[in-house]
PDB file of C-alpha atoms in Angstrom:
ATOM      1  CA  MET S 686     103.758 115.587  94.707  1.00 92.00           C
ATOM      2  CA  ASP S 687     102.167 118.402  92.710  1.00 93.00           C
ATOM      3  CA  PHE S 688     101.892 117.539  89.030  1.00 94.00           C
ATOM      4  CA  GLY S 689     103.124 120.102  86.519  1.00 94.00           C
ATOM      5  CA  GLY S 690     100.819 123.102  86.353  1.00 92.00           C
ATOM      6  CA  HIS S 691      99.407 122.359  89.817  1.00 93.00           C
ATOM      7  CA  GLY S 692     100.236 123.613  93.295  1.00 93.00           C
ATOM      8  CA  LEU S 693     103.874 124.627  93.698  1.00 93.00           C
ATOM      9  CA  SER S 694     105.161 122.854  90.570  1.00 94.00           C
ATOM     10  CA  SER S 695     106.191 124.720  87.430  1.00 94.00           C
ATOM     11  CA  HIS S 696     103.830 125.230  84.516  1.00 93.00           C
ATOM     12  CA  TYR S 697     104.550 123.553  81.196  1.00 93.00           C
ATOM     13  CA  SER S 698     106.127 125.717  78.516  1.00 92.00           C
ATOM     14  CA  PRO S 699     103.849 127.316  75.893  1.00 89.00           C
ATOM     15  CA  GLY S 700     102.891 124.844  73.188  1.00 88.00           C
ATOM     16  CA  PHE S 701     103.546 121.796  75.373  1.00 89.00           C
ATOM     17  CA  PRO S 702     100.172 120.212  76.228  1.00 87.00           C
ATOM     18  CA  TYR S 703      99.124 118.620  79.504  1.00 88.00           C
ATOM     19  CA  ASP S 704      98.458 114.915  79.107  1.00 87.00           C
ATOM     20  CA  HIS S 705      97.797 111.953  81.399  1.00 87.00           C
ATOM     21  CA  GLN S 706     101.016 110.196  80.356  1.00 89.00           C
ATOM     22  CA  ASN S 707     103.071 113.324  81.058  1.00 93.00           C
ATOM     23  CA  PHE S 708     102.027 113.102  84.709  1.00 95.00           C
ATOM     24  CA  VAL S 709     103.075 109.436  84.750  1.00 96.00           C
ATOM     25  CA  SER S 710     106.476 110.570  83.466  1.00 96.00           C
ATOM     26  CA  GLU S 711     106.683 113.069  86.307  1.00 97.00           C
ATOM     27  CA  VAL S 712     106.287 110.284  88.879  1.00 97.00           C
ATOM     28  CA  ARG S 713     109.193 108.463  87.235  1.00 98.00           C
ATOM     29  CA  ARG S 714     111.248 111.656  87.262  1.00 97.00           C
ATOM     30  CA  VAL S 715     110.642 112.163  90.989  1.00 97.00           C
ATOM     31  CA  ALA S 716     111.573 108.530  91.710  1.00 98.00           C
ATOM     32  CA  ALA S 717     114.810 109.005  89.762  1.00 98.00           C
ATOM     33  CA  ALA S 718     115.622 112.213  91.637  1.00 97.00           C
ATOM     34  CA  LEU S 719     115.043 110.458  94.982  1.00 97.00           C
ATOM     35  CA  LYS S 720     116.916 107.353  93.791  1.00 97.00           C
ATOM     36  CA  TRP S 721     113.956 105.132  94.655  1.00 97.00           C
ATOM     37  CA  ASN S 722     113.901 101.738  92.959  1.00 96.00           C
ATOM     38  CA  ARG S 723     110.806 100.371  94.693  1.00 96.00           C
ATOM     39  CA  PHE S 724     108.116 102.196  96.623  1.00 96.00           C
ATOM     40  CA  SER S 725     104.400 102.486  97.333  1.00 96.00           C
ATOM     41  CA  LEU S 726     102.001 104.900  95.643  1.00 97.00           C
ATOM     42  CA  LEU S 727      98.853 106.485  97.032  1.00 97.00           C
ATOM     43  CA  GLY S 728      96.569 108.654  94.917  1.00 96.00           C
ATOM     44  CA  HIS S 729      93.090 110.158  95.060  1.00 94.00           C
ATOM     45  CA  SER S 730      90.800 110.351  92.024  1.00 90.00           C
ATOM     46  CA  PHE S 731      92.897 111.413  88.997  1.00 90.00           C
ATOM     47  CA  GLY S 732      96.085 111.031  91.075  1.00 93.00           C
ATOM     48  CA  GLY S 733      95.186 107.389  91.654  1.00 95.00           C
ATOM     49  CA  THR S 734      94.698 106.878  87.939  1.00 94.00           C
ATOM     50  CA  VAL S 735      98.161 108.301  87.292  1.00 95.00           C
ATOM     51  CA  GLY S 736      99.542 105.976  89.988  1.00 97.00           C
ATOM     52  CA  GLY S 737      97.750 103.007  88.457  1.00 96.00           C
ATOM     53  CA  MET S 738      99.058 103.736  84.986  1.00 96.00           C
ATOM     54  CA  PHE S 739     102.580 104.134  86.401  1.00 97.00           C
ATOM     55  CA  SER S 740     102.272 100.816  88.263  1.00 98.00           C
ATOM     56  CA  CYS S 741     101.432  99.001  85.038  1.00 97.00           C
ATOM     57  CA  ILE S 742     104.168 100.669  82.961  1.00 97.00           C
ATOM     58  CA  PHE S 743     106.818 100.247  85.693  1.00 97.00           C
ATOM     59  CA  PRO S 744     105.441  97.210  87.587  1.00 97.00           C
ATOM     60  CA  GLU S 745     108.767  96.255  89.159  1.00 97.00           C
ATOM     61  CA  MET S 746     108.995  99.640  90.898  1.00 97.00           C
ATOM     62  CA  VAL S 747     105.683  99.592  92.810  1.00 97.00           C
ATOM     63  CA  ASP S 748     105.263  97.459  95.919  1.00 96.00           C
ATOM     64  CA  LYS S 749     101.796  98.675  96.983  1.00 97.00           C
ATOM     65  CA  LEU S 750      99.201 100.840  95.270  1.00 97.00           C
ATOM     66  CA  VAL S 751      96.449 102.651  97.183  1.00 97.00           C
ATOM     67  CA  LEU S 752      93.582 103.994  95.089  1.00 97.00           C
ATOM     68  CA  LEU S 753      91.275 106.441  96.878  1.00 95.00           C
ATOM     69  CA  GLU S 754      88.034 106.850  94.944  1.00 92.00           C
ATOM     70  CA  SER S 755      89.901 105.931  91.792  1.00 92.00           C
ATOM     71  CA  SER S 756      90.699 103.330  89.140  1.00 91.00           C
ATOM     72  CA  PRO S 757      94.049 102.244  87.653  1.00 92.00           C
ATOM     73  CA  PHE S 758      92.855 103.582  84.271  1.00 90.00           C
ATOM     74  CA  ILE S 759      89.887 105.546  82.957  1.00 86.00           C
ATOM     75  CA  LEU S 760      87.578 103.341  80.964  1.00 83.00           C
ATOM     76  CA  GLU S 761      85.756 104.745  77.991  1.00 73.00           C
ATOM     77  CA  SER S 762      81.983 104.562  77.957  1.00 67.00           C
ATOM     78  CA  ASN S 763      80.151 107.224  76.004  1.00 63.00           C
ATOM     79  CA  GLU S 764      83.376 109.262  76.010  1.00 62.00           C
ATOM     80  CA  LEU S 765      84.692 107.351  73.004  1.00 66.00           C
ATOM     81  CA  GLU S 766      82.365 109.141  70.605  1.00 71.00           C
ATOM     82  CA  ASN S 767      83.575 112.468  72.016  1.00 74.00           C
ATOM     83  CA  MET S 768      87.285 111.611  71.907  1.00 77.00           C
ATOM     84  CA  LEU S 769      88.219 113.698  68.868  1.00 82.00           C
ATOM     85  CA  THR S 770      86.086 116.575  70.151  1.00 83.00           C
ATOM     86  CA  TYR S 771      87.971 116.489  73.473  1.00 81.00           C
ATOM     87  CA  LYS S 772      91.344 116.490  71.727  1.00 83.00           C
ATOM     88  CA  ARG S 773      90.353 119.350  69.450  1.00 88.00           C
ATOM     89  CA  SER S 774      88.963 121.355  72.377  1.00 86.00           C
ATOM     90  CA  ALA S 775      92.157 120.808  74.380  1.00 86.00           C
ATOM     91  CA  ILE S 776      94.319 122.195  71.561  1.00 88.00           C
ATOM     92  CA  GLU S 777      92.019 125.148  70.889  1.00 90.00           C
ATOM     93  CA  HIS S 778      91.780 125.971  74.597  1.00 88.00           C
ATOM     94  CA  MET S 779      95.567 125.873  75.012  1.00 89.00           C
ATOM     95  CA  LEU S 780      96.026 128.263  72.079  1.00 90.00           C
ATOM     96  CA  GLN S 781      93.366 130.647  73.385  1.00 89.00           C
ATOM     97  CA  VAL S 782      94.855 130.832  76.871  1.00 87.00           C
ATOM     98  CA  GLU S 783      98.402 131.285  75.555  1.00 88.00           C
ATOM     99  CA  ALA S 784      97.245 134.058  73.218  1.00 89.00           C
ATOM    100  CA  SER S 785      95.326 135.807  75.991  1.00 84.00           C
ATOM    101  CA  GLU S 786      96.963 138.944  77.325  1.00 69.00           C
ATOM    102  CA  LYS S 787      94.769 138.935  80.426  1.00 74.00           C
ATOM    103  CA  PRO S 788      96.781 139.142  83.664  1.00 71.00           C
ATOM    104  CA  SER S 789      96.125 136.505  86.287  1.00 75.00           C
ATOM    105  CA  HIS S 790      93.068 137.307  88.401  1.00 81.00           C
ATOM    106  CA  VAL S 791      93.930 138.541  91.902  1.00 90.00           C
ATOM    107  CA  VAL S 792      91.237 138.204  94.573  1.00 90.00           C
ATOM    108  CA  SER S 793      90.997 138.534  98.345  1.00 93.00           C
ATOM    109  CA  PRO S 794      91.565 135.418 100.498  1.00 91.00           C
ATOM    110  CA  GLU S 795      87.868 135.298 101.416  1.00 93.00           C
ATOM    111  CA  GLU S 796      86.747 135.651  97.806  1.00 92.00           C
ATOM    112  CA  MET S 797      89.164 132.912  96.784  1.00 91.00           C
ATOM    113  CA  LEU S 798      87.855 130.625  99.529  1.00 92.00           C
ATOM    114  CA  GLN S 799      84.207 131.202  98.656  1.00 93.00           C
ATOM    115  CA  GLY S 800      84.880 130.699  94.959  1.00 90.00           C
ATOM    116  CA  PHE S 801      86.644 127.427  95.691  1.00 89.00           C
ATOM    117  CA  LEU S 802      83.801 126.207  97.924  1.00 91.00           C
ATOM    118  CA  LYS S 803      81.232 127.121  95.269  1.00 89.00           C
ATOM    119  CA  ASN S 804      83.010 124.942  92.714  1.00 85.00           C
ATOM    120  CA  ASN S 805      83.809 122.180  95.225  1.00 83.00           C
ATOM    121  CA  SER S 806      80.706 121.941  97.381  1.00 79.00           C
ATOM    122  CA  HIS S 807      81.667 118.558  98.855  1.00 85.00           C
ATOM    123  CA  VAL S 808      84.790 120.002 100.511  1.00 87.00           C
ATOM    124  CA  GLY S 809      84.500 121.714 103.901  1.00 86.00           C
ATOM    125  CA  ASP S 810      85.960 125.097 104.873  1.00 89.00           C
ATOM    126  CA  GLU S 811      89.000 123.718 106.686  1.00 90.00           C
ATOM    127  CA  CYS S 812      89.888 121.348 103.864  1.00 90.00           C
ATOM    128  CA  ALA S 813      89.500 124.133 101.321  1.00 91.00           C
ATOM    129  CA  LYS S 814      91.870 126.350 103.289  1.00 92.00           C
ATOM    130  CA  LEU S 815      94.444 123.543 103.362  1.00 91.00           C
ATOM    131  CA  LEU S 816      94.203 122.992  99.610  1.00 91.00           C
ATOM    132  CA  LEU S 817      94.535 126.700  98.910  1.00 92.00           C
ATOM    133  CA  GLN S 818      97.794 126.860 100.878  1.00 92.00           C
ATOM    134  CA  ARG S 819      99.530 125.103  97.990  1.00 91.00           C
ATOM    135  CA  GLY S 820      97.011 126.142  95.370  1.00 92.00           C
ATOM    136  CA  THR S 821      97.543 129.901  95.673  1.00 93.00           C
ATOM    137  CA  THR S 822     100.324 132.471  95.921  1.00 92.00           C
ATOM    138  CA  GLN S 823     100.141 135.579  98.104  1.00 91.00           C
ATOM    139  CA  VAL S 824     100.814 138.862  96.276  1.00 91.00           C
ATOM    140  CA  ALA S 825     100.545 142.443  97.483  1.00 88.00           C
ATOM    141  CA  THR S 826      96.889 142.836  96.537  1.00 89.00           C
ATOM    142  CA  GLY S 827      95.545 139.359  97.333  1.00 91.00           C
ATOM    143  CA  LEU S 828      95.834 135.764  96.125  1.00 92.00           C
ATOM    144  CA  LEU S 829      96.616 134.222  92.740  1.00 91.00           C
ATOM    145  CA  LEU S 830      95.647 130.697  91.739  1.00 90.00           C
ATOM    146  CA  ASN S 831      98.751 128.614  91.041  1.00 91.00           C
ATOM    147  CA  ARG S 832      97.091 126.184  88.655  1.00 90.00           C
ATOM    148  CA  ASP S 833      97.889 126.706  84.994  1.00 90.00           C
ATOM    149  CA  ARG S 834      94.878 128.258  83.272  1.00 86.00           C
ATOM    150  CA  ARG S 835      95.339 125.812  80.399  1.00 86.00           C
ATOM    151  CA  ILE S 836      94.143 123.033  82.725  1.00 86.00           C
ATOM    152  CA  THR S 837      90.374 123.128  82.910  1.00 77.00           C
ATOM    153  CA  ARG S 838      88.130 120.219  82.012  1.00 74.00           C
ATOM    154  CA  PRO S 839      89.916 116.969  82.942  1.00 72.00           C
ATOM    155  CA  GLU S 840      88.557 115.040  79.966  1.00 70.00           C
ATOM    156  CA  TYR S 841      90.799 117.188  77.774  1.00 72.00           C
ATOM    157  CA  TYR S 842      93.882 115.327  79.014  1.00 74.00           C
ATOM    158  CA  PHE S 843      92.464 111.944  80.070  1.00 78.00           C
ATOM    159  CA  ASN S 844      93.638 108.815  78.261  1.00 81.00           C
ATOM    160  CA  PHE S 845      90.459 106.716  77.959  1.00 83.00           C
ATOM    161  CA  ILE S 846      91.071 103.025  77.269  1.00 86.00           C
ATOM    162  CA  SER S 847      88.965 100.043  76.235  1.00 86.00           C
ATOM    163  CA  ARG S 848      88.023  97.190  78.550  1.00 90.00           C
ATOM    164  CA  GLU S 849      90.334  94.874  76.642  1.00 91.00           C
ATOM    165  CA  LEU S 850      93.304  97.179  77.149  1.00 92.00           C
ATOM    166  CA  PHE S 851      92.345  97.643  80.808  1.00 93.00           C
ATOM    167  CA  VAL S 852      92.469  93.881  81.440  1.00 96.00           C
ATOM    168  CA  HIS S 853      95.724  93.524  79.478  1.00 96.00           C
ATOM    169  CA  SER S 854      97.329  96.370  81.461  1.00 96.00           C
ATOM    170  CA  ILE S 855      96.373  95.279  84.976  1.00 96.00           C
ATOM    171  CA  ARG S 856      97.783  91.820  84.245  1.00 97.00           C
ATOM    172  CA  LYS S 857     101.179  93.572  84.347  1.00 96.00           C
ATOM    173  CA  LEU S 858     100.690  94.727  87.941  1.00 97.00           C
ATOM    174  CA  GLN S 859     103.101  93.282  90.506  1.00 96.00           C
ATOM    175  CA  ALA S 860     101.861  95.505  93.329  1.00 96.00           C
ATOM    176  CA  ARG S 861      99.315  94.705  95.992  1.00 96.00           C
ATOM    177  CA  VAL S 862      96.359  97.004  95.410  1.00 97.00           C
ATOM    178  CA  LEU S 863      93.950  98.586  97.896  1.00 97.00           C
ATOM    179  CA  LEU S 864      90.904 100.329  96.413  1.00 96.00           C
ATOM    180  CA  ILE S 865      88.864 102.465  98.800  1.00 95.00           C
ATOM    181  CA  LYS S 866      85.403 103.557  97.693  1.00 92.00           C
ATOM    182  CA  ALA S 867      83.259 106.125  99.514  1.00 90.00           C
ATOM    183  CA  THR S 868      79.554 105.384  99.878  1.00 85.00           C
ATOM    184  CA  GLN S 869      78.653 108.810  98.431  1.00 80.00           C
ATOM    185  CA  GLY S 870      81.692 109.028  96.232  1.00 76.00           C
ATOM    186  CA  TYR S 871      82.682 109.883  92.685  1.00 68.00           C
ATOM    187  CA  TYR S 872      79.376 109.135  91.015  1.00 55.00           C
ATOM    188  CA  ASP S 873      77.520 111.398  93.438  1.00 51.00           C
ATOM    189  CA  VAL S 874      79.966 114.284  93.036  1.00 49.00           C
ATOM    190  CA  ARG S 875      81.035 114.174  89.394  1.00 49.00           C
ATOM    191  CA  ARG S 876      78.276 112.290  87.609  1.00 48.00           C
ATOM    192  CA  GLU S 877      75.131 113.143  89.534  1.00 49.00           C
ATOM    193  CA  ASN S 878      72.771 112.076  86.750  1.00 42.00           C
ATOM    194  CA  ASP S 879      74.592 108.827  86.006  1.00 48.00           C
ATOM    195  CA  ALA S 880      73.228 105.877  87.946  1.00 53.00           C
ATOM    196  CA  ASN S 881      75.219 103.380  85.880  1.00 58.00           C
ATOM    197  CA  MET S 882      77.716 101.741  88.230  1.00 76.00           C
ATOM    198  CA  GLU S 883      78.520  98.976  85.768  1.00 82.00           C
ATOM    199  CA  LEU S 884      81.930 100.382  84.828  1.00 83.00           C
ATOM    200  CA  MET S 885      83.039 100.494  88.476  1.00 86.00           C
ATOM    201  CA  LEU S 886      81.851  96.927  88.958  1.00 90.00           C
ATOM    202  CA  PHE S 887      83.859  95.888  85.912  1.00 92.00           C
ATOM    203  CA  VAL S 888      86.971  97.532  87.379  1.00 93.00           C
ATOM    204  CA  THR S 889      86.660  95.900  90.806  1.00 94.00           C
ATOM    205  CA  ASN S 890      85.688  92.496  89.400  1.00 95.00           C
ATOM    206  CA  SER S 891      88.609  92.541  86.975  1.00 96.00           C
ATOM    207  CA  LEU S 892      91.101  93.514  89.675  1.00 97.00           C
ATOM    208  CA  ARG S 893      89.735  90.848  92.018  1.00 96.00           C
ATOM    209  CA  SER S 894      89.819  88.155  89.319  1.00 96.00           C
ATOM    210  CA  ILE S 895      93.339  88.918  88.097  1.00 97.00           C
ATOM    211  CA  LEU S 896      95.129  89.979  91.283  1.00 96.00           C
ATOM    212  CA  LYS S 897      93.276  87.574  93.604  1.00 95.00           C
ATOM    213  CA  GLU S 898      94.730  87.874  97.133  1.00 93.00           C
ATOM    214  CA  ARG S 899      96.782  90.919  96.058  1.00 95.00           C
ATOM    215  CA  PHE S 900      93.598  92.988  95.701  1.00 96.00           C
ATOM    216  CA  GLN S 901      91.591  94.442  98.567  1.00 95.00           C
ATOM    217  CA  TYR S 902      88.423  96.496  98.332  1.00 95.00           C
ATOM    218  CA  VAL S 903      87.087  98.582 101.220  1.00 94.00           C
ATOM    219  CA  GLN S 904      84.039 100.814 101.356  1.00 92.00           C
ATOM    220  CA  VAL S 905      83.908 103.697 103.847  1.00 92.00           C
ATOM    221  CA  PRO S 906      81.181 106.228 104.729  1.00 91.00           C
ATOM    222  CA  GLY S 907      81.685 109.647 103.174  1.00 89.00           C
ATOM    223  CA  ASN S 908      81.859 111.496  99.868  1.00 88.00           C
ATOM    224  CA  HIS S 909      84.502 111.781  97.151  1.00 88.00           C
ATOM    225  CA  TYR S 910      86.708 113.848  99.491  1.00 89.00           C
ATOM    226  CA  VAL S 911      86.381 111.603 102.535  1.00 90.00           C
ATOM    227  CA  HIS S 912      90.193 111.476 102.856  1.00 91.00           C
ATOM    228  CA  MET S 913      90.109 115.174 103.762  1.00 89.00           C
ATOM    229  CA  ASN S 914      86.697 115.558 105.386  1.00 88.00           C
ATOM    230  CA  GLN S 915      86.858 112.425 107.550  1.00 88.00           C
ATOM    231  CA  PRO S 916      90.409 111.036 107.376  1.00 90.00           C
ATOM    232  CA  GLN S 917      89.744 108.807 110.379  1.00 91.00           C
ATOM    233  CA  HIS S 918      87.537 106.632 108.158  1.00 88.00           C
ATOM    234  CA  MET S 919      90.458 105.578 106.004  1.00 89.00           C
ATOM    235  CA  ALA S 920      93.682 106.259 107.920  1.00 92.00           C
ATOM    236  CA  GLY S 921      93.537 102.954 109.787  1.00 93.00           C
ATOM    237  CA  VAL S 922      92.615 101.024 106.652  1.00 94.00           C
ATOM    238  CA  ILE S 923      95.571 102.445 104.721  1.00 95.00           C
ATOM    239  CA  SER S 924      98.005 101.957 107.620  1.00 95.00           C
ATOM    240  CA  SER S 925      96.956  98.315 108.001  1.00 94.00           C
ATOM    241  CA  PHE S 926      97.418  97.748 104.284  1.00 95.00           C
ATOM    242  CA  LEU S 927     100.869  99.328 104.185  1.00 94.00           C
ATOM    243  CA  LEU S 928     102.138  97.614 107.348  1.00 92.00           C
ATOM    244  CA  SER S 929     100.609  94.168 107.084  1.00 80.00           C
ATOM    245  CA  LYS S 930     100.481  91.351 104.589  1.00 72.00           C
ATOM    246  CA  GLU S 931      97.172  90.147 105.939  1.00 56.00           C
ATOM    247  CA  ARG S 932      93.835  91.005 104.399  1.00 51.00           C
ATOM    248  CA  ILE S 933      91.721  93.707 105.994  1.00 48.00           C
ATOM    249  CA  ARG S 934      87.955  93.808 106.382  1.00 51.00           C
ATOM    250  CA  ALA S 935      86.008  94.313 103.173  1.00 47.00           C
ATOM    251  CA  GLN S 936      83.677  96.915 104.675  1.00 45.00           C
ATOM    252  CA  LEU S 937      83.546  99.174 107.726  1.00 43.00           C
TER     253      LEU S 937
END
C-alpha cells in the first residue's frame, strides 16, 4: 500500500501533518476496508517500522511480521536532544510549503530518472524506473512527482521511543517475526559516518529474548535496497517463513 502523500494515494489536507502514527492508522483502515481480521505484514525500512508499530498496537490482527532492513520501532539515540527541533522544523516546513505558490516541478522522464538516481545511489536503473511508475504522474510536458512536498526529512515525522518503551511494546507482539538484515544495509546507506551498531544489537537481542522461537534473524548479501536489486537473496527466505512453522537458517 502507498501511505498518504506517497505514490498513488491522496495527499493529506492542508494543516494536517504527516506523522508515524497516522500511517499506522492507514494500515488499520485498509484492513477494515478489506474486512481482514488477521493477516501478515511485510515492510521495508520505514514501512517495516509502521508494520511493527501496528503489530504491537493491534497484536491480535497480525500473524506474521517481516521486517526488511527495519525495526519494529525507531529507538532514540542522539535524536532525543533534537526532538523539539524536529517537531518545530516539521511545522514550519509544512506552513512554508502550503504557503508556496510555486507550481509542481515538471521534468522530462530522463531528468526525473537521473535526479532519482542521484539521491538514491544504492538503487539501480531498473529499480528506479519501477519506483517511478507509482511515484510520478505523466502530464503533457513531462513527469510530476506524486509525493507530497511536505514530506521531506523522515525524522520530522518519526516517533522515537526509549529502550524501556521498546521492550514494553514488543512484549505485546503475538506475531512471529522475521528480521532480514543486509550486509551493507541501512548503516552504510543512511548513516555512513556512524559505526555504532549497538542500537541494532539491542533490537535483535531484545526480540530474540522476548519472542524466543517466534523470532528469526537472517542476514543476506546486499545493500539497503537488496529486496529490489537482488530479490533472489530474500525471496526464498520470506517464502519459507510465510509457508512454514519451522525455523530457517540464520545466515545465507
